[in-house]
XYZ file of C-alpha atoms in Angstrom:
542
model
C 167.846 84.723 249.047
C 167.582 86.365 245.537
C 168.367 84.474 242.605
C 169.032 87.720 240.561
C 172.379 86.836 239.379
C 171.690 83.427 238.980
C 168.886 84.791 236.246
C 171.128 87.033 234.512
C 173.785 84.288 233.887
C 171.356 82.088 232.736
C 169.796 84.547 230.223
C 173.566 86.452 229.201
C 176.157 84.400 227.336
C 178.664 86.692 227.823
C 178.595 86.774 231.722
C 178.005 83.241 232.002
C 181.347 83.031 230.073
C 182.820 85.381 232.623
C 181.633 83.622 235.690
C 182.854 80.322 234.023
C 186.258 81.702 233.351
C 188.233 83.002 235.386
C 186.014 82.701 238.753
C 185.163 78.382 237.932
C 180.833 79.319 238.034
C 180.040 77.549 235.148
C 176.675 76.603 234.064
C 177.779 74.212 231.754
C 178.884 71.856 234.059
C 175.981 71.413 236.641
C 176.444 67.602 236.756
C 178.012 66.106 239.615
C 178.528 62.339 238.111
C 177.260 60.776 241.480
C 173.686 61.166 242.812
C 173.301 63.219 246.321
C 170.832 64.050 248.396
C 170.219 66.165 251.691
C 169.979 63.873 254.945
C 166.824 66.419 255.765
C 165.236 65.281 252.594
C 164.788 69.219 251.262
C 165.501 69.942 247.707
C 168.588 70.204 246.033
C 168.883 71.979 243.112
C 172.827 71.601 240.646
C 173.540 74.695 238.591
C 177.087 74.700 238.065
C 180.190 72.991 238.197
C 183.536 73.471 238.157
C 186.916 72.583 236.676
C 187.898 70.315 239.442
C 184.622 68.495 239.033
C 182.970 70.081 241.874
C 179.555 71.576 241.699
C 177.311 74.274 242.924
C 174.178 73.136 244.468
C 170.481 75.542 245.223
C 168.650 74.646 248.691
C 165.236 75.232 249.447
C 165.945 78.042 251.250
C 168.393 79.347 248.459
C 171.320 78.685 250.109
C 174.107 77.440 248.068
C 175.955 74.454 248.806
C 179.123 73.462 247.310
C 180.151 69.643 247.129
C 183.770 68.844 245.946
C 185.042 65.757 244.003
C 186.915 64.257 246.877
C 183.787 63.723 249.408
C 183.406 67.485 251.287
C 180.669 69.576 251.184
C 179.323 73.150 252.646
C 177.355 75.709 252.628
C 179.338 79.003 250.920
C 176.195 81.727 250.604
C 173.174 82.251 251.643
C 171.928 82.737 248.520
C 173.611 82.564 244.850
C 173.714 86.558 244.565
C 175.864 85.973 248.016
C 177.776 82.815 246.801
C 179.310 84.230 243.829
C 180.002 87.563 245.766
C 182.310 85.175 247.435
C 183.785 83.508 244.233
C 184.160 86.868 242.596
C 185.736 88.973 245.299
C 188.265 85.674 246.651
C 188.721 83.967 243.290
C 191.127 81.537 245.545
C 188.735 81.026 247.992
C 189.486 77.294 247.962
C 192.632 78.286 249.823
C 190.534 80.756 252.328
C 188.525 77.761 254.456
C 190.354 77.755 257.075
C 190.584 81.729 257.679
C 187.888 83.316 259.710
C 186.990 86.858 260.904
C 189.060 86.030 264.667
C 192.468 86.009 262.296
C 192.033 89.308 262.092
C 192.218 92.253 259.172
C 196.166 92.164 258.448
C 196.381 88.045 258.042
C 193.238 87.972 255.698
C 194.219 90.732 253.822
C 198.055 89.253 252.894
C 196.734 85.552 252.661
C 194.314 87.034 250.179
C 196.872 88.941 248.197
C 199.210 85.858 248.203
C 196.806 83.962 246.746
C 195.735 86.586 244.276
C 198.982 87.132 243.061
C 199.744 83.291 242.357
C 196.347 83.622 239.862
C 197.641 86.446 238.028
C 200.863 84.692 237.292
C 198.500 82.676 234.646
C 195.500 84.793 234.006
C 193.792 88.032 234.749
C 191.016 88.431 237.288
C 190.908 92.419 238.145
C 189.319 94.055 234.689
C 186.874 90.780 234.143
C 186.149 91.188 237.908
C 185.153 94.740 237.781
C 183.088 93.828 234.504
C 181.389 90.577 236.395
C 179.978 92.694 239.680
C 179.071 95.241 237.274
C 176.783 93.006 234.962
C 175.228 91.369 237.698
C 175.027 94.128 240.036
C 177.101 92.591 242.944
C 178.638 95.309 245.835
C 182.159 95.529 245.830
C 183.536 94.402 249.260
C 186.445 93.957 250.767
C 188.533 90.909 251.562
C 187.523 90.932 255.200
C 183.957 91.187 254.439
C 183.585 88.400 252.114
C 185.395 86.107 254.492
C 183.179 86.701 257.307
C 179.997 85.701 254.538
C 181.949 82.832 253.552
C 182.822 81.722 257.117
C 179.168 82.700 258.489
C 178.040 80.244 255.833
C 180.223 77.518 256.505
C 179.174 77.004 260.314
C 175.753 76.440 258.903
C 175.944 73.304 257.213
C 175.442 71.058 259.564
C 173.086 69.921 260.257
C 169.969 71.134 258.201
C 172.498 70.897 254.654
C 174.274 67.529 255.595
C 174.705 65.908 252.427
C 174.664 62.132 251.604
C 175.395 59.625 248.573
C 171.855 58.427 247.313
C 172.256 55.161 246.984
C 174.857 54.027 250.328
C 173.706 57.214 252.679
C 176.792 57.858 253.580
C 177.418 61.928 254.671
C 179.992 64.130 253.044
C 182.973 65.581 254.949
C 182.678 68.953 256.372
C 184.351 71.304 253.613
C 186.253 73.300 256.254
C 187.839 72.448 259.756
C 185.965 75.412 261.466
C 185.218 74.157 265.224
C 181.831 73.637 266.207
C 179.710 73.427 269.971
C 179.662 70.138 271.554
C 176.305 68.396 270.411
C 175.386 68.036 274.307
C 176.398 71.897 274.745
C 173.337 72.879 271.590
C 170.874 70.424 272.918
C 171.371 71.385 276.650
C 171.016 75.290 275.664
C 167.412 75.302 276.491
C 167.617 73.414 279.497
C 170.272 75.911 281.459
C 167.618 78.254 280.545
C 165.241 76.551 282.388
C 167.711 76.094 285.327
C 168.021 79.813 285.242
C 164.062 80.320 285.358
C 163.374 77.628 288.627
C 166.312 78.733 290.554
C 164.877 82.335 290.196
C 161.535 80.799 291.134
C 159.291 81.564 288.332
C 158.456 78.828 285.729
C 157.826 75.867 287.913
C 154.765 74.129 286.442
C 155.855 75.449 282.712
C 158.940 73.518 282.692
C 157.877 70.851 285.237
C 154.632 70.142 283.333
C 156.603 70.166 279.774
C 158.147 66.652 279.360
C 160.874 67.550 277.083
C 162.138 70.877 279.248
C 161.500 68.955 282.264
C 164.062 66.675 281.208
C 166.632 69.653 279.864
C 166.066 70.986 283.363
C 167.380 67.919 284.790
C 170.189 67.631 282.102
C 171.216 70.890 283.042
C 171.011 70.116 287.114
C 173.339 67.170 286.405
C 175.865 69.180 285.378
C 175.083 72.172 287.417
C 174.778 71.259 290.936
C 173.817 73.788 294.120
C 172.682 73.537 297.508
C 169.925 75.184 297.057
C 167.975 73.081 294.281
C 166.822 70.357 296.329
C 163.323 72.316 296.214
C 163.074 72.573 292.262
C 164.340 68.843 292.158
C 161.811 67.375 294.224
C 159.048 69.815 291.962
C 160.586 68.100 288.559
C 160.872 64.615 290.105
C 157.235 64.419 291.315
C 156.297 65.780 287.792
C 159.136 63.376 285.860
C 157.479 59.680 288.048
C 153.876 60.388 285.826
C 155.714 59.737 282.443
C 157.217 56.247 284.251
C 160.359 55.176 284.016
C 163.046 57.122 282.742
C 166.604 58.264 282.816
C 165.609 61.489 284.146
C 163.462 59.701 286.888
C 166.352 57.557 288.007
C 168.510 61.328 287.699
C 165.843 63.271 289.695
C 165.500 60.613 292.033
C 170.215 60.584 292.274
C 169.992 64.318 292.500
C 167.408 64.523 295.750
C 169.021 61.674 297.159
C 172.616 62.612 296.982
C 171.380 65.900 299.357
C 170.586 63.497 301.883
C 167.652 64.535 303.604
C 165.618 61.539 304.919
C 162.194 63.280 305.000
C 163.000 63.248 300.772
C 162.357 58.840 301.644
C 158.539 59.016 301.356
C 159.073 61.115 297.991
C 161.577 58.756 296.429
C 159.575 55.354 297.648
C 156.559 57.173 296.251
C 157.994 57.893 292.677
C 159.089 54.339 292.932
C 155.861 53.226 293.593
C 154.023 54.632 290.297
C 154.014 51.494 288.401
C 155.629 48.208 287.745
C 158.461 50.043 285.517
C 159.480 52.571 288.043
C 159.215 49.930 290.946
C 161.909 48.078 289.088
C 163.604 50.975 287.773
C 164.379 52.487 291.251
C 165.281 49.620 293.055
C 167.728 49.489 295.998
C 166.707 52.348 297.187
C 166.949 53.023 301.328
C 163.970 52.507 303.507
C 162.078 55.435 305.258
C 163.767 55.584 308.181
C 167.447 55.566 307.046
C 169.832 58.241 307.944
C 171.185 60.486 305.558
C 174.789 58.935 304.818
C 172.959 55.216 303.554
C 170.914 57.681 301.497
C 174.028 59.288 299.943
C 175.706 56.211 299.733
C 172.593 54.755 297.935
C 172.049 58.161 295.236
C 176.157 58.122 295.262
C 176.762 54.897 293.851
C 174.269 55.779 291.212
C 175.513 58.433 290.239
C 178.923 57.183 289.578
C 177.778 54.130 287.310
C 175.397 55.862 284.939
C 175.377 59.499 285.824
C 178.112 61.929 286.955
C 179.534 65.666 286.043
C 180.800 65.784 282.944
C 178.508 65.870 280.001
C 181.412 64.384 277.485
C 180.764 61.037 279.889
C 177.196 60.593 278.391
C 176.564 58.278 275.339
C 175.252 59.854 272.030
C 171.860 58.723 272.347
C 171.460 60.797 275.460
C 171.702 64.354 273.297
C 170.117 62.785 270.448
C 167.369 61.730 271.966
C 166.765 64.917 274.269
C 167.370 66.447 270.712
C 164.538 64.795 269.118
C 162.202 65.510 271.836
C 162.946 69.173 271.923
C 162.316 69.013 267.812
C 166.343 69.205 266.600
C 165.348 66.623 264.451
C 168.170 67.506 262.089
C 170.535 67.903 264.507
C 169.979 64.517 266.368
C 169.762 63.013 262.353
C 173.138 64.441 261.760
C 175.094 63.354 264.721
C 173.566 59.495 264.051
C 174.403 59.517 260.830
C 178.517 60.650 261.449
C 177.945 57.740 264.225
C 176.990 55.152 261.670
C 179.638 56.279 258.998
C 182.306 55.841 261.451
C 180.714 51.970 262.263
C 181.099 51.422 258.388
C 184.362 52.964 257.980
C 185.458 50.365 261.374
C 183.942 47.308 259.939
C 185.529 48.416 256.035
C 188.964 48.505 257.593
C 188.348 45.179 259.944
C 186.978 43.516 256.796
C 190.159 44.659 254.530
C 192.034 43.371 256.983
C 190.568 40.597 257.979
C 190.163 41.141 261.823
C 186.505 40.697 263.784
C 184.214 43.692 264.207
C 184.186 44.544 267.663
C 181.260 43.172 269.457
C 180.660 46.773 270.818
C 179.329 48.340 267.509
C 176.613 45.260 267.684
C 175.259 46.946 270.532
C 175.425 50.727 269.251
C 174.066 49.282 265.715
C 170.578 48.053 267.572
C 170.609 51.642 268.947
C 171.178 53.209 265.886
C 168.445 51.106 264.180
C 165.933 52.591 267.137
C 167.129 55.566 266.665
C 166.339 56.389 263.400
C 163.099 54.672 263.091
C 161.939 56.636 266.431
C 163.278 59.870 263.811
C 161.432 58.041 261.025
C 164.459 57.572 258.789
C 163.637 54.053 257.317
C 166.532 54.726 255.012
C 169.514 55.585 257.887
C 167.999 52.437 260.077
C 167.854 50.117 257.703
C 171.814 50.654 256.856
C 172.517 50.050 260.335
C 170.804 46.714 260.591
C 172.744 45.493 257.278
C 176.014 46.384 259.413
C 174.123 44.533 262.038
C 172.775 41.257 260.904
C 176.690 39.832 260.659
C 177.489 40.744 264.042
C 174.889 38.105 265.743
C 176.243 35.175 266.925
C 173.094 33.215 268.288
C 170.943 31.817 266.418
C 167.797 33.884 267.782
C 169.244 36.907 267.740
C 170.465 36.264 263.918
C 166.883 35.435 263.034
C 165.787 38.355 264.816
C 167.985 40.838 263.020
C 166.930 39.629 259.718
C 163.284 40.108 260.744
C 163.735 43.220 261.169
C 165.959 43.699 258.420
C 163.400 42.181 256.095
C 160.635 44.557 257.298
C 162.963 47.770 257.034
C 163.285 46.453 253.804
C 159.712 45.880 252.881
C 159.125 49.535 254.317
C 161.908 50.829 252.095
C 160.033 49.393 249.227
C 162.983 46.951 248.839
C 160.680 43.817 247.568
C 163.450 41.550 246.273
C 165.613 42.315 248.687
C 163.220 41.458 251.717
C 162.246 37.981 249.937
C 165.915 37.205 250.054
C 166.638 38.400 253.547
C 163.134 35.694 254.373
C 165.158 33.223 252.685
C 168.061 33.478 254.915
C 165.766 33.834 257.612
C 164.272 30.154 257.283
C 167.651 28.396 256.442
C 168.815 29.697 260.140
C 165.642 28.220 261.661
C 166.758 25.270 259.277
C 169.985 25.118 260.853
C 170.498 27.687 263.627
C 174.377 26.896 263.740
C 174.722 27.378 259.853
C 175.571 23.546 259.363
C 178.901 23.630 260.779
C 180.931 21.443 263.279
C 178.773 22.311 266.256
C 175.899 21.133 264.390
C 173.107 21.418 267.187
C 174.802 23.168 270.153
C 172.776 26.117 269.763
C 169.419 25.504 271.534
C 168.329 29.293 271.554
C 165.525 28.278 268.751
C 164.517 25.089 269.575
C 160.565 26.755 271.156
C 160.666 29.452 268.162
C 157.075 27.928 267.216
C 156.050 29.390 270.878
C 156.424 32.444 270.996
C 156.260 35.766 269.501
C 159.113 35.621 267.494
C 157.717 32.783 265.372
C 154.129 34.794 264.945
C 156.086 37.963 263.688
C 158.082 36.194 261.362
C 154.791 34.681 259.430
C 153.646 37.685 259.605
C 156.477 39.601 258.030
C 156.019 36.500 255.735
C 152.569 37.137 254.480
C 153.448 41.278 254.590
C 156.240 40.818 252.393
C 154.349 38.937 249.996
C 151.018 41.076 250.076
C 153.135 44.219 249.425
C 155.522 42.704 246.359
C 152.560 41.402 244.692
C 152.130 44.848 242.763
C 155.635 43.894 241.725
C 155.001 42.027 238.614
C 159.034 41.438 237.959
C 158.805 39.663 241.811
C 155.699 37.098 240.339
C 157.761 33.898 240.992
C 159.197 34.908 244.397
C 156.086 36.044 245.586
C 154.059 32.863 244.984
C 157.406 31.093 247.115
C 157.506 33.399 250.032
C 153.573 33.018 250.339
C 153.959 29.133 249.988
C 156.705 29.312 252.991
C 154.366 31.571 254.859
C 151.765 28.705 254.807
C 154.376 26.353 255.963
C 155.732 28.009 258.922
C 151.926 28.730 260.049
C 151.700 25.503 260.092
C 154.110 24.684 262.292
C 153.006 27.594 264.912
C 151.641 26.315 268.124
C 147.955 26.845 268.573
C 147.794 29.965 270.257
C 150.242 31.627 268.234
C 148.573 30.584 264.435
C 145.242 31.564 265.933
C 146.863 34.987 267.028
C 148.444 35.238 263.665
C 145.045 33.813 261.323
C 142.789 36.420 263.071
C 145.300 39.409 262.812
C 145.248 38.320 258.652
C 141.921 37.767 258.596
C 141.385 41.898 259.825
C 144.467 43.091 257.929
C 143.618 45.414 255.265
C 146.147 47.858 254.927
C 149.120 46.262 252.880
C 151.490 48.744 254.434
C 150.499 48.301 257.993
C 153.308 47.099 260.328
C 152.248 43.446 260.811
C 153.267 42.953 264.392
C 150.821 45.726 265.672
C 147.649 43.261 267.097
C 150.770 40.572 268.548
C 152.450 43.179 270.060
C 149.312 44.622 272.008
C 148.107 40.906 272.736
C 151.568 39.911 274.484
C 153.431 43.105 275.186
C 156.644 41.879 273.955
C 159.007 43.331 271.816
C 158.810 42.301 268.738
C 162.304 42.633 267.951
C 163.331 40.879 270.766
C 160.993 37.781 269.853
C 160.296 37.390 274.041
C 158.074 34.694 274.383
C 154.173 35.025 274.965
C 154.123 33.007 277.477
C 155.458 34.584 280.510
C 154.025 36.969 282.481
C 155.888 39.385 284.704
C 156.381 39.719 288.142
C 154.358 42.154 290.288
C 155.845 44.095 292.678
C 156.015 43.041 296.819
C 154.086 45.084 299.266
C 156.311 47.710 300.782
């Protein structure tokens, strides 16, 4: 990771003037005319530029990362002494992304030589080469060598360098097409491990006791099925039923039951049985008592709905989520984020050309949201909930959205934006329909006052206004989202403003999430706005 060359650039007119012409390193032109930013958050360091207005960024770690003009980024050396190894030795490098060390000696060597050749036609590289490596002490290596470095580089972009546009978070293409693993083939890498551990017989309470291994155990059982694991399944599913409900209960639970042994009934019936959640969760199941094909049948049908063989078959926020528990925090970052730029890109196109979003990306946009706020990425989550907000077509779930939209925004530090999105907020309660021919026809908010929803959204009120008071800019807006606050209090039912008066009267903490002492009185989710009032069913006996 030495910065050696880097130094003697900096400090030597005359090499910088080398590196800048004819190998395009020049220090002159470290501006990149659009602000970027890593997704991971890690510094980023410009140092050069070059003629086609592309520029050379420093990492944390030293790594260099070049971003192009047109939207492409990579990594291209581990370090800047490495980096301009690469630049010096393959002056057409550009040209060289797609080669890698499989092509072999012969086709890098004459697709290095081509390119070389079409350079000299305009300018010499060989005597200001051999003068470069010698001033700043670079090896001399051959064509081969420098495209393994630059390839070796390359694969590690993604996901700990991903880059994005500051201001609309979108990430950068991949500079090269190199292929990569499968995201579910790097997260479930541990987990086959595991597999390989409890069918050998050693490692049972490590990974059984181990939430996050537990659960790549499973992963990997899903798509790795033997006879003989119906002992280490019932080990991980008796283990899995003390975190509740979960896919990998329901899994464990599929995987015992599809080996159809009825003495596994009591097992199942008792994982079932751990609380309300798994009670529900598991339901359908087979009595004790039932013989072995009802007990396929039952783990069968399973299976085929939400389960199955093929790991391509499972959504995104399986992996991701196994990623984040397992602490690929980048990695599961990454993959969202492509996720979400493809959304945008969809709902650019269907607004260009004036067709509907499909009503699928509504449902992958709530995901999203969850997603990155479980990651903490207020940033990423609160661009999916702008792409979300439009897609609602009740009048509860559009006043939902923009309550959490308004507190991603408050979070963000977006003030004026959040006392806008408020705004928009009341004039739905206003007029749930939006005022238009069917003036009345949605009912969905007609109890609002009743239930959670309308306690969170005075409280997001009074939050929004406590934190843009140190806003001075925000003075007017302020004093009228704290006046509608007041209002909408008002027009809480009695249980609800009490709720709401004491939780202000204890708040002290501007920055606090102000649904916390609502959501632990009802246990509802508060960006679902389920009302208060209900409370659930308890389970039968038996």
């Amino acid at each position: 990771m030495s910065d050696h060359a880097l130094r003697l650039l900096r400090e030597q007119p005359h090499l910088a003037e080398l590196a800048a012409f004819p190998f395009n390193f020049d220090l002159t032109r470290a501006d990149h005319g659009e602000a970027v930013r890593l997704a991971s958050g890690g510094p980023l360091e410009a140092v050069a530029g070059d003629d086609t207005g592309g520029t050379y960024f420093v990492c944390g770690d030293g790594s260099v990362l070049y971003a192009d003009s047109e939207g492409s980024a990579g990594i291209i050396g581990n370090s800047v002494d490495e980096a301009l190894e690469v630049l010096v030795g393959l002056p057409g490098w550009h040209d060289h992304l797609g080669l890698a060390p499989a092509d072999g000696e012969e086709k890098i060597r004459a697709a290095v030589a081509e390119t070389e050749e079409e350079i000299r036609e305009y300018h010499g590289i060989d005597d200001e080469r051999t003068e470069l490596r010698a001033g700043l002490g670079l090896p001399e290596r051959s064509p081969v060598e420098l495209i393994g470095l630059l390839h070796a580089a390359l694969l590690r972009t993604e996901p700990d360098f991903l880059l994005l546009n500051a201001e609309e978070g979108g990430a950068h293409d991949l500079l090269d097409r190199h292929p990569r693993p499968p995201l579910w083939e790097t997260v479930l890498a541990r987990g086959r491990t595991d597999l390989t551990l409890l069918r050998e017989g050693s490692a049972w309470d490590e990974v059984a006791g181990d939430r996050a291994r537990r659960a790549l155990a499973l992963r990997a059982a899903q798509f790795d099925r033997r006879e003989g694991d119906l002992p280490l399944l019932r080990h991980l599913l008796r283990h899995e039923a003390e975190a509740s409900m979960t896919d990998e209960l329901r899994l464990a639970a599929v995987l015992v039951g599809l080996h159809g042994c009825p003495e596994d009934l009591p097992l199942l019936h008792e994982a079932r049985e751990t609380d309300f959640d798994t009670w529900c969760g598991l339901g359908g199941m087979p009595e004790p008592g039932a013989d072995p094909a009802e007990l396929r049948s039952w783990a069968r049908d399973l299976d085929d709905s939400l389960f199955g063989t093929d790991p391509t078959d499972e959504p995104l926020f399986t992996w991701t989520g196994l990623a984040h528990e397992q602490g690929l925090v980048e990695l599961a970052r990454a993959a969202l984020i492509r996720r979400l730029d493809d959304i945008d890109f969809r709902a650019y196109c269907d607004a260009r050309d004036g067709k509907a979003t499909e009503r699928r990306d509504a449902s992958q946009l709530g995901s999203l949201v969850h997603e990155f706020e479980q990651l903490g990425d207020t940033f990423q989550a609160l661009r999916a909930q702008r792409l979300n907000v439009p897609l609602q077509t009740r009048a509860w779930d559009r006043v939902s959205a923009l309550l959490r939209l308004a507190r991603l925004e408050r979070e963000e530090g977006r003030f004026g934006a959040a006392i806008r999105t408020l705004a928009s907020l009341r004039d739905t309660l206003a007029e749930p329909d939006g005022g238009g021919s069917s003036r009345g026809s949605d009912k969905s908010l007609g109890h609002w006052q009743r239930t959670n929803l309308g306690a969170y959204i005075v409280e997001e009120h009074y939050a929004v206004a406590r934190t843009a008071a140190t806003d001075t800019a925000l003075a007017d807006e302020v004093r009228a989202v704290t006046v509608a606050a007041g209002e909408l209090l008002a027009r809480l039912s009695g249980t609800a403003r009490a709720n709401v008066e004491r939780h202000l009267a204890g708040t002290t903490d501007t920055h606090t999430d102000s649904r916390t002492d609502i959501h632990t009185d009802t246990g509802a989710n508060p960006d679902t706005g389920v009302s208060a009032e209900p409370t659930p069913p308890q389970p039968s006996a038996g």
